[in-house]
Amino acid sequence: MFDGRFRAPIERLVRPVGMMLRRTGMSPDHITLLGVLVSFGAAFAIGAGALQVGLLLVILAAVPDMLDGALAKAQNSASQRGAFFDSVMDRVTDSVLLGGVAWYFASDKSPHLAILPMAVMGVSGLISYQRAKAESLGLDARGGLMERAERIVVLCFGLLFDVLLVPVMWVMLALTTMTAVQRFWKVWTQAEVSANVQARRDQRSVRKVARHSSRANRRSLSVSARQRRRTGHG
């Protein structure tokens, strides 16, 4: 949701920063790795119970995630390998942060509550898989109530108010599950339409082949008739 509405304004905002970073000689992968390292620090802080410190580090980890794309565009170095690396590191960051929350719950709350962020992590992975699989099939699975940007925002809200972290995680799990269902239905509907379109294309192709075959047969019969007439005339 945020990704679709705010991506373009954010890209315009960070474009000058990307131009400045180009002068440092850093690559987009360096920026991405910096964000991952900060996310590890955030996870340790959260696990240790320093939630406000963890909040600050989560915000700092999100900054490189915005700047690596701006730097890639400024350097004109956007590539499939870079996009793949960035996507994988996003999954690593998500897992590390939710792992920190699970550590905190197991240490300071209840060991059973550690399952909650792990469930969020599992459904989040399903959402990412749905998009990747849909795109490999030429379909679109973007959108939903709780994409990655929303999950980070909601997590920050829970870290800001300690007493709300558990309810926030329940809300995140519910909305993430709804997003998985939304994407499944979106892809399922597109696949059904694509199948119908393909069936119509196949039918048109069969009819086209039949027409060509019929024309070829008529031409062949016409040639044979002319040959017979010529032979009879001789």
PDB file of C-alpha atoms in Angstrom, residues 32-141:
ATOM      1  CA  THR A  32      22.454  -2.356   1.361  1.00  0.00           C
ATOM      2  CA  LEU A  33      24.982  -4.209   3.537  1.00  0.00           C
ATOM      3  CA  LEU A  34      25.236  -1.212   5.852  1.00  0.00           C
ATOM      4  CA  GLY A  35      21.492  -1.358   6.427  1.00  0.00           C
ATOM      5  CA  VAL A  36      21.673  -5.093   7.174  1.00  0.00           C
ATOM      6  CA  LEU A  37      24.435  -4.557   9.739  1.00  0.00           C
ATOM      7  CA  VAL A  38      22.406  -1.849  11.470  1.00  0.00           C
ATOM      8  CA  SER A  39      19.406  -4.191  11.538  1.00  0.00           C
ATOM      9  CA  PHE A  40      21.508  -6.760  13.395  1.00  0.00           C
ATOM     10  CA  GLY A  41      22.284  -4.102  15.993  1.00  0.00           C
ATOM     11  CA  ALA A  42      18.576  -3.281  16.211  1.00  0.00           C
ATOM     12  CA  ALA A  43      17.732  -6.963  16.764  1.00  0.00           C
ATOM     13  CA  PHE A  44      20.246  -7.265  19.609  1.00  0.00           C
ATOM     14  CA  ALA A  45      18.919  -4.086  21.227  1.00  0.00           C
ATOM     15  CA  ILE A  46      15.324  -5.320  20.985  1.00  0.00           C
ATOM     16  CA  GLY A  47      16.267  -8.737  22.315  1.00  0.00           C
ATOM     17  CA  ALA A  48      18.016  -7.106  25.270  1.00  0.00           C
ATOM     18  CA  GLY A  49      14.888  -5.103  26.100  1.00  0.00           C
ATOM     19  CA  ALA A  50      16.200  -1.716  24.930  1.00  0.00           C
ATOM     20  CA  LEU A  51      13.184  -1.169  22.712  1.00  0.00           C
ATOM     21  CA  GLN A  52      13.651   2.574  22.164  1.00  0.00           C
ATOM     22  CA  VAL A  53      17.268   2.016  21.111  1.00  0.00           C
ATOM     23  CA  GLY A  54      16.027  -0.746  18.849  1.00  0.00           C
ATOM     24  CA  LEU A  55      13.450   1.632  17.396  1.00  0.00           C
ATOM     25  CA  LEU A  56      16.145   4.178  16.559  1.00  0.00           C
ATOM     26  CA  LEU A  57      18.287   1.510  14.905  1.00  0.00           C
ATOM     27  CA  VAL A  58      15.328   0.143  12.922  1.00  0.00           C
ATOM     28  CA  ILE A  59      14.742   3.631  11.533  1.00  0.00           C
ATOM     29  CA  LEU A  60      18.443   3.980  10.732  1.00  0.00           C
ATOM     30  CA  ALA A  61      18.407   0.578   9.016  1.00  0.00           C
ATOM     31  CA  ALA A  62      15.517   1.718   6.826  1.00  0.00           C
ATOM     32  CA  VAL A  63      17.465   4.719   5.512  1.00  0.00           C
ATOM     33  CA  PRO A  64      20.031   2.705   3.479  1.00  0.00           C
ATOM     34  CA  ASP A  65      17.137   0.671   2.084  1.00  0.00           C
ATOM     35  CA  MET A  66      15.885   3.884   0.459  1.00  0.00           C
ATOM     36  CA  LEU A  67      19.283   5.158  -0.630  1.00  0.00           C
ATOM     37  CA  ASP A  68      20.680   2.068  -2.377  1.00  0.00           C
ATOM     38  CA  GLY A  69      18.155   2.409  -5.193  1.00  0.00           C
ATOM     39  CA  ALA A  70      18.836   6.144  -5.512  1.00  0.00           C
ATOM     40  CA  LEU A  71      22.578   5.470  -5.742  1.00  0.00           C
ATOM     41  CA  ALA A  72      22.040   2.744  -8.351  1.00  0.00           C
ATOM     42  CA  LYS A  73      20.061   5.176 -10.510  1.00  0.00           C
ATOM     43  CA  ALA A  74      22.611   7.953 -10.017  1.00  0.00           C
ATOM     44  CA  GLN A  75      25.406   5.604 -11.106  1.00  0.00           C
ATOM     45  CA  ASN A  76      23.247   4.096 -13.832  1.00  0.00           C
ATOM     46  CA  SER A  77      24.225   0.729 -12.367  1.00  0.00           C
ATOM     47  CA  ALA A  78      20.819  -0.831 -11.757  1.00  0.00           C
ATOM     48  CA  SER A  79      21.007  -4.526 -12.594  1.00  0.00           C
ATOM     49  CA  GLN A  80      19.213  -7.807 -12.068  1.00  0.00           C
ATOM     50  CA  ARG A  81      21.961  -8.931  -9.708  1.00  0.00           C
ATOM     51  CA  GLY A  82      21.584  -5.796  -7.616  1.00  0.00           C
ATOM     52  CA  ALA A  83      17.809  -6.161  -7.463  1.00  0.00           C
ATOM     53  CA  PHE A  84      18.193  -9.803  -6.421  1.00  0.00           C
ATOM     54  CA  PHE A  85      20.736  -8.926  -3.727  1.00  0.00           C
ATOM     55  CA  ASP A  86      18.556  -6.123  -2.358  1.00  0.00           C
ATOM     56  CA  SER A  87      15.498  -8.375  -2.210  1.00  0.00           C
ATOM     57  CA  VAL A  88      17.360 -11.154  -0.411  1.00  0.00           C
ATOM     58  CA  MET A  89      18.836  -8.708   2.108  1.00  0.00           C
ATOM     59  CA  ASP A  90      15.345  -7.344   2.788  1.00  0.00           C
ATOM     60  CA  ARG A  91      14.267 -10.859   3.773  1.00  0.00           C
ATOM     61  CA  VAL A  92      17.358 -11.193   5.990  1.00  0.00           C
ATOM     62  CA  THR A  93      16.576  -7.882   7.681  1.00  0.00           C
ATOM     63  CA  ASP A  94      12.955  -8.846   8.313  1.00  0.00           C
ATOM     64  CA  SER A  95      13.960 -12.191   9.797  1.00  0.00           C
ATOM     65  CA  VAL A  96      16.600 -10.640  12.045  1.00  0.00           C
ATOM     66  CA  LEU A  97      14.259  -7.970  13.409  1.00  0.00           C
ATOM     67  CA  LEU A  98      11.428 -10.392  14.103  1.00  0.00           C
ATOM     68  CA  GLY A  99      13.958 -12.751  15.634  1.00  0.00           C
ATOM     69  CA  GLY A 100      14.934  -9.947  18.014  1.00  0.00           C
ATOM     70  CA  VAL A 101      11.293  -9.488  18.981  1.00  0.00           C
ATOM     71  CA  ALA A 102      10.966 -13.256  19.584  1.00  0.00           C
ATOM     72  CA  TRP A 103      14.082 -13.156  21.766  1.00  0.00           C
ATOM     73  CA  TYR A 104      12.608 -10.287  23.783  1.00  0.00           C
ATOM     74  CA  PHE A 105       9.281 -12.071  24.252  1.00  0.00           C
ATOM     75  CA  ALA A 106      10.974 -15.307  25.329  1.00  0.00           C
ATOM     76  CA  SER A 107      13.204 -13.452  27.811  1.00  0.00           C
ATOM     77  CA  ASP A 108      10.889 -10.820  29.268  1.00  0.00           C
ATOM     78  CA  LYS A 109       7.334 -11.928  28.497  1.00  0.00           C
ATOM     79  CA  SER A 110       6.418 -15.560  27.919  1.00  0.00           C
ATOM     80  CA  PRO A 111       8.282 -18.227  25.920  1.00  0.00           C
ATOM     81  CA  HIS A 112       5.011 -19.031  24.189  1.00  0.00           C
ATOM     82  CA  LEU A 113       4.775 -15.469  22.862  1.00  0.00           C
ATOM     83  CA  ALA A 114       7.978 -16.040  20.901  1.00  0.00           C
ATOM     84  CA  ILE A 115       5.854 -18.002  18.446  1.00  0.00           C
ATOM     85  CA  LEU A 116       3.963 -14.818  17.520  1.00  0.00           C
ATOM     86  CA  PRO A 117       6.779 -12.975  15.684  1.00  0.00           C
ATOM     87  CA  MET A 118       7.842 -16.283  14.163  1.00  0.00           C
ATOM     88  CA  ALA A 119       4.327 -16.654  12.741  1.00  0.00           C
ATOM     89  CA  VAL A 120       4.539 -13.129  11.328  1.00  0.00           C
ATOM     90  CA  MET A 121       7.871 -14.062   9.764  1.00  0.00           C
ATOM     91  CA  GLY A 122       6.383 -17.181   8.183  1.00  0.00           C
ATOM     92  CA  VAL A 123       3.397 -15.388   6.654  1.00  0.00           C
ATOM     93  CA  SER A 124       5.654 -12.545   5.486  1.00  0.00           C
ATOM     94  CA  GLY A 125       7.793 -15.095   3.687  1.00  0.00           C
ATOM     95  CA  LEU A 126       4.643 -16.466   2.046  1.00  0.00           C
ATOM     96  CA  ILE A 127       3.741 -12.983   0.819  1.00  0.00           C
ATOM     97  CA  SER A 128       7.193 -12.553  -0.722  1.00  0.00           C
ATOM     98  CA  TYR A 129       6.979 -15.982  -2.344  1.00  0.00           C
ATOM     99  CA  GLN A 130       3.581 -15.194  -3.828  1.00  0.00           C
ATOM    100  CA  ARG A 131       4.944 -12.093  -5.517  1.00  0.00           C
ATOM    101  CA  ALA A 132       8.069 -13.842  -6.796  1.00  0.00           C
ATOM    102  CA  LYS A 133       6.128 -16.811  -8.157  1.00  0.00           C
ATOM    103  CA  ALA A 134       3.463 -14.618  -9.737  1.00  0.00           C
ATOM    104  CA  GLU A 135       6.064 -12.476 -11.496  1.00  0.00           C
ATOM    105  CA  SER A 136       7.817 -15.599 -12.789  1.00  0.00           C
ATOM    106  CA  LEU A 137       4.479 -16.546 -14.390  1.00  0.00           C
ATOM    107  CA  GLY A 138       4.001 -13.095 -15.882  1.00  0.00           C
ATOM    108  CA  LEU A 139       1.349 -12.102 -13.316  1.00  0.00           C
ATOM    109  CA  ASP A 140       1.154  -9.330 -10.723  1.00  0.00           C
ATOM    110  CA  ALA A 141       0.884  -9.953  -6.958  1.00  0.00           C
TER     111      ALA A 141
END
